[in-house]
Amino acid sequence: MCSVRSSALRAFVRQGWSQQCVRKDLKTTAKLSATGSVQHIDADYNLETTPFDFTDENYGEIRKIMKRYPSNYKSSGVIPLLDLAQRQCGGWLPLSAMNKVAKILDMPPMRVYEVATFYTMFNRTKIGKYNVQVCTTTPCMVRGGYDILETVEKHLGVKAGGDTADGLFHVMEVECLGACANAPMIQVNDEFYEDLTPETTKQVLDDLKNGKTPKVGPQNGRLKCMGIQGKTCLKGKPRGPFAPHLETLDAEEKAEKKSAKSKEAEK
């Protein structure tokens, strides 16, 4: 019985994967993005000798970031510093910026490269102004994620992994972005656009192209991730207390503050 079930499962998986491959004409399981090869490829704008330094404002941010970590664990700040560098460079991370981060954190440069090549959030080549990341992981796939990807590619005239000729858009196919309840969705730079259809996807892209600010979040009118029918239960005010001991502590703290104020007033 187990062997029959296992063979049936394998056949189902093979059939499903085969259909998916035919649909997408996949050549590789790797996602297409600006991350590219794990190896650095020299370009005239991205050499080891290309000047880079943080702005005075960002050095102030670095001081704030490094206060979060013990002095003997400075390397813990590598991701936020790389992110800061990428934002300063307009959405991509030059080799010289990685070297600067390594120097600030007293890390071997190779350790910084390892982080930058592991996380797809870091783009090691120049990309367009708007980084359009289309999620095609299971919940989005089931809800039409590949239709959204196809819409983005056709509307912008560029395949995933590429940039539009005007340098305005870069398109990526990405794994889960954590908005499964609002599938399908895309992330453009730091903003989420959710509950998409091909039509609303085009509208978001057109607004960005025309210098407008698209409505962030669900595009179908619902509130955040609330059901499309609205609130159907728990309509009244929640009953409490849920944690009586916390309320007691809060009352004691308020009493202490009131007492302290009274003593100050008496003085």
PDB file of N, CA and C in Angstrom, residues 118-174:
ATOM      1  N   PHE A 118      24.260  36.035  -0.668  1.00  0.00           N
ATOM      2  CA  PHE A 118      23.279  35.069  -0.164  1.00  0.00           C
ATOM      3  C   PHE A 118      21.869  35.627  -0.217  1.00  0.00           C
ATOM      4  N   TYR A 119      21.700  36.905   0.151  1.00  0.00           N
ATOM      5  CA  TYR A 119      20.362  37.493   0.251  1.00  0.00           C
ATOM      6  C   TYR A 119      19.990  38.190  -1.059  1.00  0.00           C
ATOM      7  N   THR A 120      18.839  37.801  -1.619  1.00  0.00           N
ATOM      8  CA  THR A 120      18.419  38.385  -2.896  1.00  0.00           C
ATOM      9  C   THR A 120      17.970  39.833  -2.762  1.00  0.00           C
ATOM     10  N   MET A 121      17.855  40.329  -1.547  1.00  0.00           N
ATOM     11  CA  MET A 121      17.489  41.734  -1.359  1.00  0.00           C
ATOM     12  C   MET A 121      18.625  42.673  -1.794  1.00  0.00           C
ATOM     13  N   PHE A 122      19.829  42.134  -1.921  1.00  0.00           N
ATOM     14  CA  PHE A 122      20.962  42.957  -2.335  1.00  0.00           C
ATOM     15  C   PHE A 122      21.209  42.787  -3.831  1.00  0.00           C
ATOM     16  N   ASN A 123      21.196  43.907  -4.533  1.00  0.00           N
ATOM     17  CA  ASN A 123      21.385  43.915  -5.986  1.00  0.00           C
ATOM     18  C   ASN A 123      22.794  44.402  -6.301  1.00  0.00           C
ATOM     19  N   ARG A 124      23.611  43.540  -6.866  1.00  0.00           N
ATOM     20  CA  ARG A 124      25.021  43.857  -7.052  1.00  0.00           C
ATOM     21  C   ARG A 124      25.336  44.399  -8.443  1.00  0.00           C
ATOM     22  N   THR A 125      24.303  44.714  -9.194  1.00  0.00           N
ATOM     23  CA  THR A 125      24.458  45.457 -10.442  1.00  0.00           C
ATOM     24  C   THR A 125      23.406  46.556 -10.455  1.00  0.00           C
ATOM     25  N   LYS A 126      23.626  47.568 -11.271  1.00  0.00           N
ATOM     26  CA  LYS A 126      22.666  48.671 -11.347  1.00  0.00           C
ATOM     27  C   LYS A 126      21.322  48.178 -11.839  1.00  0.00           C
ATOM     28  N   ILE A 127      20.266  48.707 -11.240  1.00  0.00           N
ATOM     29  CA  ILE A 127      18.908  48.355 -11.661  1.00  0.00           C
ATOM     30  C   ILE A 127      18.094  49.626 -11.830  1.00  0.00           C
ATOM     31  N   GLY A 128      16.879  49.457 -12.361  1.00  0.00           N
ATOM     32  CA  GLY A 128      16.002  50.596 -12.579  1.00  0.00           C
ATOM     33  C   GLY A 128      15.557  51.256 -11.285  1.00  0.00           C
ATOM     34  N   LYS A 129      14.957  52.425 -11.426  1.00  0.00           N
ATOM     35  CA  LYS A 129      14.522  53.205 -10.269  1.00  0.00           C
ATOM     36  C   LYS A 129      13.497  52.447  -9.440  1.00  0.00           C
ATOM     37  N   TYR A 130      12.568  51.764 -10.111  1.00  0.00           N
ATOM     38  CA  TYR A 130      11.523  51.004  -9.422  1.00  0.00           C
ATOM     39  C   TYR A 130      11.806  49.507  -9.580  1.00  0.00           C
ATOM     40  N   ASN A 131      12.076  48.853  -8.468  1.00  0.00           N
ATOM     41  CA  ASN A 131      12.361  47.423  -8.472  1.00  0.00           C
ATOM     42  C   ASN A 131      11.043  46.666  -8.270  1.00  0.00           C
ATOM     43  N   VAL A 132      10.507  46.127  -9.341  1.00  0.00           N
ATOM     44  CA  VAL A 132       9.212  45.443  -9.309  1.00  0.00           C
ATOM     45  C   VAL A 132       9.463  43.965  -9.026  1.00  0.00           C
ATOM     46  N   GLN A 133       9.121  43.540  -7.810  1.00  0.00           N
ATOM     47  CA  GLN A 133       9.343  42.158  -7.390  1.00  0.00           C
ATOM     48  C   GLN A 133       8.007  41.425  -7.382  1.00  0.00           C
ATOM     49  N   VAL A 134       7.884  40.437  -8.244  1.00  0.00           N
ATOM     50  CA  VAL A 134       6.632  39.697  -8.400  1.00  0.00           C
ATOM     51  C   VAL A 134       6.752  38.357  -7.681  1.00  0.00           C
ATOM     52  N   CYS A 135       5.887  38.134  -6.712  1.00  0.00           N
ATOM     53  CA  CYS A 135       5.906  36.883  -5.957  1.00  0.00           C
ATOM     54  C   CYS A 135       5.180  35.792  -6.738  1.00  0.00           C
ATOM     55  N   THR A 136       5.839  34.624  -6.879  1.00  0.00           N
ATOM     56  CA  THR A 136       5.206  33.484  -7.547  1.00  0.00           C
ATOM     57  C   THR A 136       5.263  32.227  -6.680  1.00  0.00           C
ATOM     58  N   THR A 137       5.477  32.397  -5.355  1.00  0.00           N
ATOM     59  CA  THR A 137       5.443  31.253  -4.455  1.00  0.00           C
ATOM     60  C   THR A 137       4.000  30.760  -4.310  1.00  0.00           C
ATOM     61  N   THR A 138       3.819  29.586  -3.738  1.00  0.00           N
ATOM     62  CA  THR A 138       2.566  28.838  -3.824  1.00  0.00           C
ATOM     63  C   THR A 138       1.282  29.650  -3.656  1.00  0.00           C
ATOM     64  N   PRO A 139       1.070  30.409  -2.540  1.00  0.00           N
ATOM     65  CA  PRO A 139      -0.212  31.129  -2.418  1.00  0.00           C
ATOM     66  C   PRO A 139      -0.442  32.110  -3.565  1.00  0.00           C
ATOM     67  N   CYS A 140       0.593  32.837  -3.963  1.00  0.00           N
ATOM     68  CA  CYS A 140       0.440  33.773  -5.081  1.00  0.00           C
ATOM     69  C   CYS A 140       0.273  33.022  -6.397  1.00  0.00           C
ATOM     70  N   MET A 141       0.996  31.915  -6.561  1.00  0.00           N
ATOM     71  CA  MET A 141       0.869  31.111  -7.775  1.00  0.00           C
ATOM     72  C   MET A 141      -0.568  30.617  -7.947  1.00  0.00           C
ATOM     73  N   VAL A 142      -1.149  30.108  -6.849  1.00  0.00           N
ATOM     74  CA  VAL A 142      -2.517  29.593  -6.895  1.00  0.00           C
ATOM     75  C   VAL A 142      -3.511  30.707  -7.238  1.00  0.00           C
ATOM     76  N   ARG A 143      -3.212  31.923  -6.786  1.00  0.00           N
ATOM     77  CA  ARG A 143      -4.126  33.057  -6.989  1.00  0.00           C
ATOM     78  C   ARG A 143      -3.801  33.865  -8.246  1.00  0.00           C
ATOM     79  N   GLY A 144      -2.884  33.343  -9.081  1.00  0.00           N
ATOM     80  CA  GLY A 144      -2.617  34.026 -10.351  1.00  0.00           C
ATOM     81  C   GLY A 144      -1.322  34.792 -10.399  1.00  0.00           C
ATOM     82  N   GLY A 145      -0.347  34.403  -9.576  1.00  0.00           N
ATOM     83  CA  GLY A 145       0.932  35.111  -9.546  1.00  0.00           C
ATOM     84  C   GLY A 145       1.646  35.124 -10.884  1.00  0.00           C
ATOM     85  N   TYR A 146       1.580  34.018 -11.624  1.00  0.00           N
ATOM     86  CA  TYR A 146       2.247  33.977 -12.931  1.00  0.00           C
ATOM     87  C   TYR A 146       1.525  34.842 -13.952  1.00  0.00           C
ATOM     88  N   ASP A 147       0.227  35.003 -13.792  1.00  0.00           N
ATOM     89  CA  ASP A 147      -0.504  35.937 -14.659  1.00  0.00           C
ATOM     90  C   ASP A 147      -0.041  37.368 -14.400  1.00  0.00           C
ATOM     91  N   ILE A 148       0.206  37.674 -13.133  1.00  0.00           N
ATOM     92  CA  ILE A 148       0.699  39.009 -12.789  1.00  0.00           C
ATOM     93  C   ILE A 148       2.111  39.216 -13.351  1.00  0.00           C
ATOM     94  N   LEU A 149       2.954  38.192 -13.232  1.00  0.00           N
ATOM     95  CA  LEU A 149       4.312  38.289 -13.791  1.00  0.00           C
ATOM     96  C   LEU A 149       4.254  38.502 -15.296  1.00  0.00           C
ATOM     97  N   GLU A 150       3.400  37.756 -15.966  1.00  0.00           N
ATOM     98  CA  GLU A 150       3.260  37.908 -17.420  1.00  0.00           C
ATOM     99  C   GLU A 150       2.745  39.297 -17.778  1.00  0.00           C
ATOM    100  N   THR A 151       1.815  39.805 -16.974  1.00  0.00           N
ATOM    101  CA  THR A 151       1.287  41.145 -17.205  1.00  0.00           C
ATOM    102  C   THR A 151       2.380  42.195 -17.072  1.00  0.00           C
ATOM    103  N   VAL A 152       3.194  42.078 -16.011  1.00  0.00           N
ATOM    104  CA  VAL A 152       4.283  43.039 -15.790  1.00  0.00           C
ATOM    105  C   VAL A 152       5.274  42.990 -16.951  1.00  0.00           C
ATOM    106  N   GLU A 153       5.649  41.781 -17.352  1.00  0.00           N
ATOM    107  CA  GLU A 153       6.635  41.652 -18.435  1.00  0.00           C
ATOM    108  C   GLU A 153       6.119  42.238 -19.744  1.00  0.00           C
ATOM    109  N   LYS A 154       4.850  41.948 -20.077  1.00  0.00           N
ATOM    110  CA  LYS A 154       4.293  42.448 -21.339  1.00  0.00           C
ATOM    111  C   LYS A 154       4.077  43.955 -21.286  1.00  0.00           C
ATOM    112  N   HIS A 155       3.582  44.440 -20.150  1.00  0.00           N
ATOM    113  CA  HIS A 155       3.268  45.870 -20.043  1.00  0.00           C
ATOM    114  C   HIS A 155       4.528  46.730 -20.080  1.00  0.00           C
ATOM    115  N   LEU A 156       5.603  46.213 -19.473  1.00  0.00           N
ATOM    116  CA  LEU A 156       6.857  46.980 -19.442  1.00  0.00           C
ATOM    117  C   LEU A 156       7.785  46.622 -20.603  1.00  0.00           C
ATOM    118  N   GLY A 157       7.482  45.515 -21.282  1.00  0.00           N
ATOM    119  CA  GLY A 157       8.309  45.118 -22.413  1.00  0.00           C
ATOM    120  C   GLY A 157       9.672  44.590 -22.017  1.00  0.00           C
ATOM    121  N   VAL A 158       9.729  43.921 -20.864  1.00  0.00           N
ATOM    122  CA  VAL A 158      11.013  43.391 -20.388  1.00  0.00           C
ATOM    123  C   VAL A 158      10.752  42.110 -19.608  1.00  0.00           C
ATOM    124  N   LYS A 159      11.644  41.137 -19.748  1.00  0.00           N
ATOM    125  CA  LYS A 159      11.509  39.882 -19.026  1.00  0.00           C
ATOM    126  C   LYS A 159      12.074  40.020 -17.611  1.00  0.00           C
ATOM    127  N   ALA A 160      11.664  39.073 -16.734  1.00  0.00           N
ATOM    128  CA  ALA A 160      12.190  39.064 -15.365  1.00  0.00           C
ATOM    129  C   ALA A 160      13.706  38.993 -15.396  1.00  0.00           C
ATOM    130  N   GLY A 161      14.333  39.837 -14.600  1.00  0.00           N
ATOM    131  CA  GLY A 161      15.786  39.929 -14.573  1.00  0.00           C
ATOM    132  C   GLY A 161      16.331  41.084 -15.386  1.00  0.00           C
ATOM    133  N   GLY A 162      15.447  41.775 -16.106  1.00  0.00           N
ATOM    134  CA  GLY A 162      15.884  42.860 -16.969  1.00  0.00           C
ATOM    135  C   GLY A 162      15.377  44.220 -16.542  1.00  0.00           C
ATOM    136  N   ASP A 163      15.845  45.247 -17.259  1.00  0.00           N
ATOM    137  CA  ASP A 163      15.468  46.636 -16.989  1.00  0.00           C
ATOM    138  C   ASP A 163      14.846  47.241 -18.234  1.00  0.00           C
ATOM    139  N   THR A 164      13.921  48.154 -18.038  1.00  0.00           N
ATOM    140  CA  THR A 164      13.341  48.864 -19.165  1.00  0.00           C
ATOM    141  C   THR A 164      14.383  49.801 -19.769  1.00  0.00           C
ATOM    142  N   ALA A 165      14.200  50.115 -21.043  1.00  0.00           N
ATOM    143  CA  ALA A 165      15.187  50.929 -21.761  1.00  0.00           C
ATOM    144  C   ALA A 165      15.370  52.309 -21.141  1.00  0.00           C
ATOM    145  N   ASP A 166      14.311  52.832 -20.515  1.00  0.00           N
ATOM    146  CA  ASP A 166      14.409  54.166 -19.907  1.00  0.00           C
ATOM    147  C   ASP A 166      15.020  54.134 -18.511  1.00  0.00           C
ATOM    148  N   GLY A 167      15.367  52.926 -18.030  1.00  0.00           N
ATOM    149  CA  GLY A 167      15.984  52.812 -16.711  1.00  0.00           C
ATOM    150  C   GLY A 167      15.031  53.032 -15.557  1.00  0.00           C
ATOM    151  N   LEU A 168      13.733  53.004 -15.848  1.00  0.00           N
ATOM    152  CA  LEU A 168      12.758  53.303 -14.803  1.00  0.00           C
ATOM    153  C   LEU A 168      12.367  52.056 -14.004  1.00  0.00           C
ATOM    154  N   PHE A 169      12.304  50.902 -14.659  1.00  0.00           N
ATOM    155  CA  PHE A 169      11.831  49.691 -13.988  1.00  0.00           C
ATOM    156  C   PHE A 169      12.831  48.546 -14.107  1.00  0.00           C
ATOM    157  N   HIS A 170      12.926  47.772 -13.033  1.00  0.00           N
ATOM    158  CA  HIS A 170      13.616  46.484 -13.035  1.00  0.00           C
ATOM    159  C   HIS A 170      12.607  45.441 -12.573  1.00  0.00           C
ATOM    160  N   VAL A 171      12.591  44.282 -13.204  1.00  0.00           N
ATOM    161  CA  VAL A 171      11.607  43.246 -12.891  1.00  0.00           C
ATOM    162  C   VAL A 171      12.311  42.029 -12.301  1.00  0.00           C
ATOM    163  N   MET A 172      11.777  41.536 -11.180  1.00  0.00           N
ATOM    164  CA  MET A 172      12.302  40.333 -10.532  1.00  0.00           C
ATOM    165  C   MET A 172      11.164  39.370 -10.250  1.00  0.00           C
ATOM    166  N   GLU A 173      11.434  38.074 -10.366  1.00  0.00           N
ATOM    167  CA  GLU A 173      10.525  37.047  -9.878  1.00  0.00           C
ATOM    168  C   GLU A 173      11.100  36.569  -8.557  1.00  0.00           C
ATOM    169  N   VAL A 174      10.315  36.654  -7.476  1.00  0.00           N
ATOM    170  CA  VAL A 174      10.860  36.411  -6.143  1.00  0.00           C
ATOM    171  C   VAL A 174      10.047  35.360  -5.391  1.00  0.00           C
TER     172      VAL A 174
END
